[in-house]
Short mmCIF file of C-alpha atoms in Angstrom, two decimals:
data_model
loop_
_atom_site.label_atom_id
_atom_site.label_comp_id
_atom_site.label_asym_id
_atom_site.label_seq_id
_atom_site.Cartn_x
_atom_site.Cartn_y
_atom_site.Cartn_z
CA UNK N 11 1.70 -19.23 -19.37
CA UNK N 12 5.47 -19.67 -19.76
CA UNK N 13 6.35 -20.73 -23.32
CA UNK N 14 7.19 -24.41 -23.83
CA UNK N 15 10.90 -25.22 -23.60
CA UNK N 16 12.60 -28.57 -24.16
CA UNK N 17 13.46 -30.89 -22.56
CA UNK N 18 10.18 -30.56 -20.66
CA UNK N 19 8.49 -32.36 -17.78
CA UNK N 20 5.91 -34.87 -18.96
CA UNK N 21 3.11 -33.46 -16.80
CA UNK N 22 3.76 -29.91 -18.03
CA UNK N 23 3.86 -31.04 -21.67
CA UNK N 24 0.58 -32.95 -21.45
CA UNK N 25 -1.13 -30.20 -19.47
CA UNK N 26 -0.08 -27.61 -22.06
CA UNK N 27 -0.88 -29.56 -25.22
CA UNK N 28 -4.07 -31.25 -23.99
CA UNK N 29 -5.14 -28.04 -22.19
CA UNK N 30 -5.79 -29.90 -18.95
CA UNK N 31 -5.29 -28.72 -15.36
CA UNK N 32 -2.02 -30.02 -13.95
CA UNK N 33 -3.94 -31.94 -11.25
CA UNK N 34 -5.94 -33.90 -13.84
CA UNK N 35 -2.80 -34.51 -15.86
CA UNK N 36 -1.01 -36.02 -12.87
CA UNK N 37 -4.02 -38.17 -12.02
CA UNK N 38 -4.09 -39.48 -15.60
CA UNK N 39 -0.36 -40.22 -15.58
CA UNK N 40 -0.88 -42.29 -12.42
CA UNK N 41 -3.63 -44.19 -14.26
CA UNK N 42 -1.14 -44.98 -17.06
CA UNK N 43 -2.83 -42.73 -19.64
CA UNK N 44 0.54 -41.41 -20.90
CA UNK N 45 3.02 -43.09 -23.20
CA UNK N 46 6.30 -41.77 -24.62
CA UNK N 47 7.68 -43.52 -27.67
CA UNK N 48 5.39 -46.48 -26.98
CA UNK N 49 6.33 -46.88 -23.32
CA UNK N 50 3.91 -46.22 -20.47
CA UNK N 51 5.33 -43.50 -18.22
CA UNK N 52 4.06 -42.91 -14.68
CA UNK N 53 6.66 -40.37 -13.57
CA UNK N 54 5.45 -36.73 -13.62
CA UNK N 55 8.93 -35.31 -14.15
CA UNK N 56 9.93 -37.66 -16.95
CA UNK N 57 11.91 -35.60 -19.47
CA UNK N 58 10.21 -35.14 -22.86
CA UNK N 59 11.97 -33.90 -26.00
CA UNK N 60 10.30 -32.10 -28.87
CA UNK N 61 10.58 -35.04 -31.28
CA UNK N 62 9.24 -37.65 -28.82
CA UNK N 63 6.00 -39.49 -29.66
CA UNK N 64 3.84 -38.53 -26.68
CA UNK N 65 0.32 -39.96 -26.43
CA UNK N 66 -2.53 -39.44 -23.99
CA UNK N 67 -5.03 -42.29 -23.83
CA UNK N 68 -3.71 -43.36 -27.22
CA UNK N 69 -4.11 -39.95 -28.88
CA UNK N 70 -0.92 -38.24 -30.11
CA UNK N 71 -0.02 -34.89 -28.56
CA UNK N 72 1.93 -32.72 -30.97
CA UNK N 73 3.81 -29.56 -30.04
CA UNK N 74 3.14 -27.14 -32.89
CA UNK N 75 6.07 -24.85 -32.16
CA UNK N 76 6.18 -21.14 -32.88
CA UNK N 77 3.19 -19.80 -34.79
CA UNK N 78 2.27 -16.42 -36.23
CA UNK N 79 -1.18 -15.24 -37.33
CA UNK N 80 -2.40 -12.10 -39.09
CA UNK N 81 -5.92 -11.01 -38.08
CA UNK N 82 -8.16 -8.32 -39.54
CA UNK N 83 -9.56 -7.10 -36.23
CA UNK N 84 -13.17 -5.87 -36.18
CA UNK N 85 -14.40 -3.13 -33.87
CA UNK N 86 -15.81 -4.33 -30.56
CA UNK N 87 -13.02 -6.82 -29.78
CA UNK N 88 -10.29 -6.26 -27.22
CA UNK N 89 -6.66 -7.30 -27.65
CA UNK N 90 -6.45 -9.44 -24.54
CA UNK N 91 -6.29 -13.15 -23.82
CA UNK N 92 -9.36 -12.91 -21.57
CA UNK N 93 -11.87 -10.21 -20.74
CA UNK N 94 -14.98 -10.38 -18.58
CA UNK N 95 -16.85 -7.63 -20.43
CA UNK N 96 -15.95 -7.89 -24.12
CA UNK N 97 -15.10 -10.54 -26.73
CA UNK N 98 -11.38 -10.81 -27.42
CA UNK N 99 -9.42 -11.29 -30.62
CA UNK N 100 -8.68 -14.84 -29.46
CA UNK N 101 -12.37 -15.64 -29.82
CA UNK N 102 -11.88 -15.20 -33.57
CA UNK N 103 -9.12 -17.81 -33.86
CA UNK N 104 -9.96 -21.48 -34.20
CA UNK N 105 -6.55 -22.90 -33.34
CA UNK N 106 -5.31 -25.38 -30.70
CA UNK N 107 -3.11 -24.60 -27.72
CA UNK N 108 -3.36 -20.81 -27.67
CA UNK N 109 -2.74 -20.36 -23.94
CA UNK N 110 0.76 -18.88 -24.30
CA UNK N 111 -0.02 -16.62 -27.28
CA UNK N 112 -0.09 -12.83 -27.13
CA UNK N 113 -0.97 -9.89 -29.34
CA UNK N 114 2.01 -8.18 -30.99
CA UNK N 115 0.83 -4.58 -31.23
CA UNK N 116 -2.49 -4.11 -29.45
CA UNK N 117 -5.37 -2.04 -30.80
CA UNK N 118 -8.14 -0.20 -28.95
CA UNK N 119 -11.56 -1.84 -28.86
CA UNK N 120 -12.96 0.52 -31.51
CA UNK N 121 -9.87 0.39 -33.79
CA UNK N 122 -9.86 -2.07 -36.69
CA UNK N 123 -7.23 -3.66 -38.87
CA UNK N 124 -3.96 -5.54 -38.62
CA UNK N 125 -3.21 -7.49 -35.46
CA UNK N 126 -0.50 -10.12 -35.18
CA UNK N 127 -0.93 -12.96 -32.71
CA UNK N 128 2.03 -15.19 -31.86
CA UNK N 129 3.74 -17.28 -29.21
CA UNK N 130 7.19 -15.99 -30.20
CA UNK N 131 8.02 -13.20 -27.78
CA UNK N 132 11.46 -12.42 -29.21
CA UNK N 133 10.06 -11.97 -32.72
CA UNK N 134 7.15 -9.79 -31.64
CA UNK N 135 9.48 -7.60 -29.58
CA UNK N 136 11.57 -6.93 -32.69
CA UNK N 137 8.61 -5.58 -34.64
CA UNK N 138 6.82 -3.67 -31.88
CA UNK N 139 9.42 -2.28 -29.45
CA UNK N 140 9.97 1.48 -30.02
CA UNK N 141 13.76 1.06 -29.82
CA UNK N 142 13.67 -0.90 -33.08
CA UNK N 143 11.94 2.04 -34.83
CA UNK N 144 9.49 -0.10 -36.79
CA UNK N 145 6.63 1.98 -38.12
CA UNK N 146 2.95 1.14 -37.72
CA UNK N 147 0.69 2.63 -40.39
CA UNK N 148 -2.92 3.73 -39.90
CA UNK N 149 -5.74 5.04 -42.02
CA UNK N 150 -7.28 7.87 -40.03
CA UNK N 151 -10.68 9.47 -40.57
CA UNK N 152 -10.97 12.75 -38.69
CA UNK N 153 -13.74 15.07 -37.57
CA UNK N 154 -12.42 18.33 -39.05
CA UNK N 155 -10.52 19.10 -42.24
CA UNK N 156 -6.78 18.95 -41.62
CA UNK N 157 -4.50 21.78 -42.73
CA UNK N 158 -0.84 21.94 -43.66
CA UNK N 159 0.13 23.42 -40.31
CA UNK N 160 -1.32 20.45 -38.42
CA UNK N 161 0.37 17.99 -40.78
CA UNK N 162 3.71 19.73 -40.28
CA UNK N 163 3.29 19.51 -36.51
CA UNK N 164 2.57 15.76 -36.67
CA UNK N 165 5.62 15.27 -38.86
CA UNK N 166 7.84 17.16 -36.41
CA UNK N 167 6.40 15.71 -33.20
CA UNK N 168 3.63 16.96 -30.93
CA UNK N 169 3.22 17.35 -27.19
CA UNK N 170 0.76 14.83 -25.75
CA UNK N 171 -1.15 15.49 -22.55
CA UNK N 172 0.78 14.25 -19.49
CA UNK N 173 3.88 13.36 -21.57
CA UNK N 174 7.27 14.98 -20.99
CA UNK N 175 8.69 14.55 -24.48
CA UNK N 176 7.33 15.22 -27.95
CA UNK N 177 6.22 12.28 -30.03
CA UNK N 178 8.74 11.00 -32.52
CA UNK N 179 8.34 12.42 -36.04
CA UNK N 180 5.47 10.79 -37.92
CA UNK N 181 5.07 10.13 -41.62
CA UNK N 182 1.87 11.76 -42.85
CA UNK N 183 0.13 11.38 -46.20
CA UNK N 184 -2.95 13.52 -46.71
CA UNK N 185 -5.54 11.44 -48.59
CA UNK N 186 -8.42 13.94 -48.46
CA UNK N 187 -9.55 16.83 -46.28
CA UNK N 188 -10.87 14.44 -43.64
CA UNK N 189 -8.57 11.44 -44.02
CA UNK N 190 -4.88 10.71 -43.84
CA UNK N 191 -2.38 7.88 -43.66
CA UNK N 192 -0.26 8.16 -40.52
CA UNK N 193 2.84 6.12 -39.67
CA UNK N 194 4.35 6.17 -36.18
CA UNK N 195 7.18 4.19 -34.55
CA UNK N 196 5.94 4.41 -30.97
CA UNK N 197 3.11 2.73 -29.08
CA UNK N 198 1.93 5.15 -26.43
CA UNK N 199 -1.54 4.70 -24.98
CA UNK N 200 -4.17 5.87 -27.52
CA UNK N 201 -1.31 7.57 -29.34
CA UNK N 202 -2.93 8.34 -32.72
CA UNK N 203 -6.05 9.72 -31.08
CA UNK N 204 -3.97 11.85 -28.71
CA UNK N 205 -1.77 13.11 -31.54
CA UNK N 206 -4.78 14.33 -33.50
CA UNK N 207 -6.21 15.88 -30.35
CA UNK N 208 -2.89 17.71 -29.88
CA UNK N 209 -3.40 19.46 -33.23
CA UNK N 210 -7.02 20.33 -32.45
CA UNK N 211 -8.75 17.48 -34.23
CA UNK N 212 -10.55 14.25 -33.36
CA UNK N 213 -10.27 10.70 -34.72
CA UNK N 214 -13.57 9.36 -36.00
CA UNK N 215 -12.31 6.03 -37.41
CA UNK N 216 -8.95 4.30 -37.09
CA UNK N 217 -7.72 1.32 -39.09
CA UNK N 218 -4.23 -0.20 -39.01
CA UNK N 219 -2.83 -1.24 -42.37
CA UNK N 220 0.72 -2.22 -41.54
CA UNK N 221 3.18 -3.25 -38.81
CA UNK N 222 6.83 -2.89 -39.82
CA UNK N 223 6.83 -4.25 -43.40
CA UNK N 224 3.91 -6.64 -42.84
CA UNK N 225 0.78 -5.38 -44.61
CA UNK N 226 -2.76 -6.51 -43.83
CA UNK N 227 -3.90 -8.98 -46.48
CA UNK N 228 -6.64 -7.26 -48.49
CA UNK N 229 -8.30 -10.64 -48.99
CA UNK N 230 -9.00 -10.99 -45.26
CA UNK N 231 -12.51 -9.84 -44.42
CA UNK N 232 -13.14 -8.30 -41.02
CA UNK N 233 -12.73 -11.02 -38.38
CA UNK N 234 -10.75 -13.34 -40.66
CA UNK N 235 -7.16 -14.46 -40.13
CA UNK N 236 -4.38 -16.49 -41.68
CA UNK N 237 -0.87 -17.66 -40.85
CA UNK N 238 1.98 -15.37 -41.80
CA UNK N 239 4.03 -16.54 -44.75
CA UNK N 240 7.74 -17.31 -44.55
CA UNK N 241 8.41 -14.18 -46.60
CA UNK N 242 6.43 -12.03 -44.14
CA UNK N 243 8.30 -13.49 -41.18
CA UNK N 244 11.59 -12.39 -42.72
CA UNK N 245 10.50 -8.78 -43.37
#
């Protein structure tokens, strides 16, 4: 759905906020269900401003504006608004009017950790687009012990299957023989898994800790979420 912009048509505003089909919204407007600033409005294209008092059958409809949520994604959920086969990260959020939200920085179904969900496309582009060079940091558990040669290759850039150019240099911190912290500033398909495959290894578990300078809240259990703070939004 196209994000809400003001001034806005009355039928579009009500349909969006009340999560009603446009046909039912128009039928209700004809039946005088809608009021704006105390006045009954029967015109579909009546212009509504953000600070107007819009009511539907007496109940106030409030536009909540731009919102930003941090989610600790569990395995088994897909980063999509809808999916016919799997539960989505949106099933974990109990919030109104989520139809125009998106995931800023998707994760694979079996990858866990930090996901940001927002309806602010400009903001999410700034923290996820490769041209802005914002790093995403992962904890990686691998099948085989990693050696210094493989770490050096990841730090310099590796050749992925079916890619013309090397990956951008990664930041690698070896935590143990079978685990590392890996930071990358790209978002190629299955990139971390493909990077480890390129150095002869295999990812067993993958967990995202950080996007740009926003770190997953350690108090969020798997499947829990919270709104981003003002400080986090400015990072």
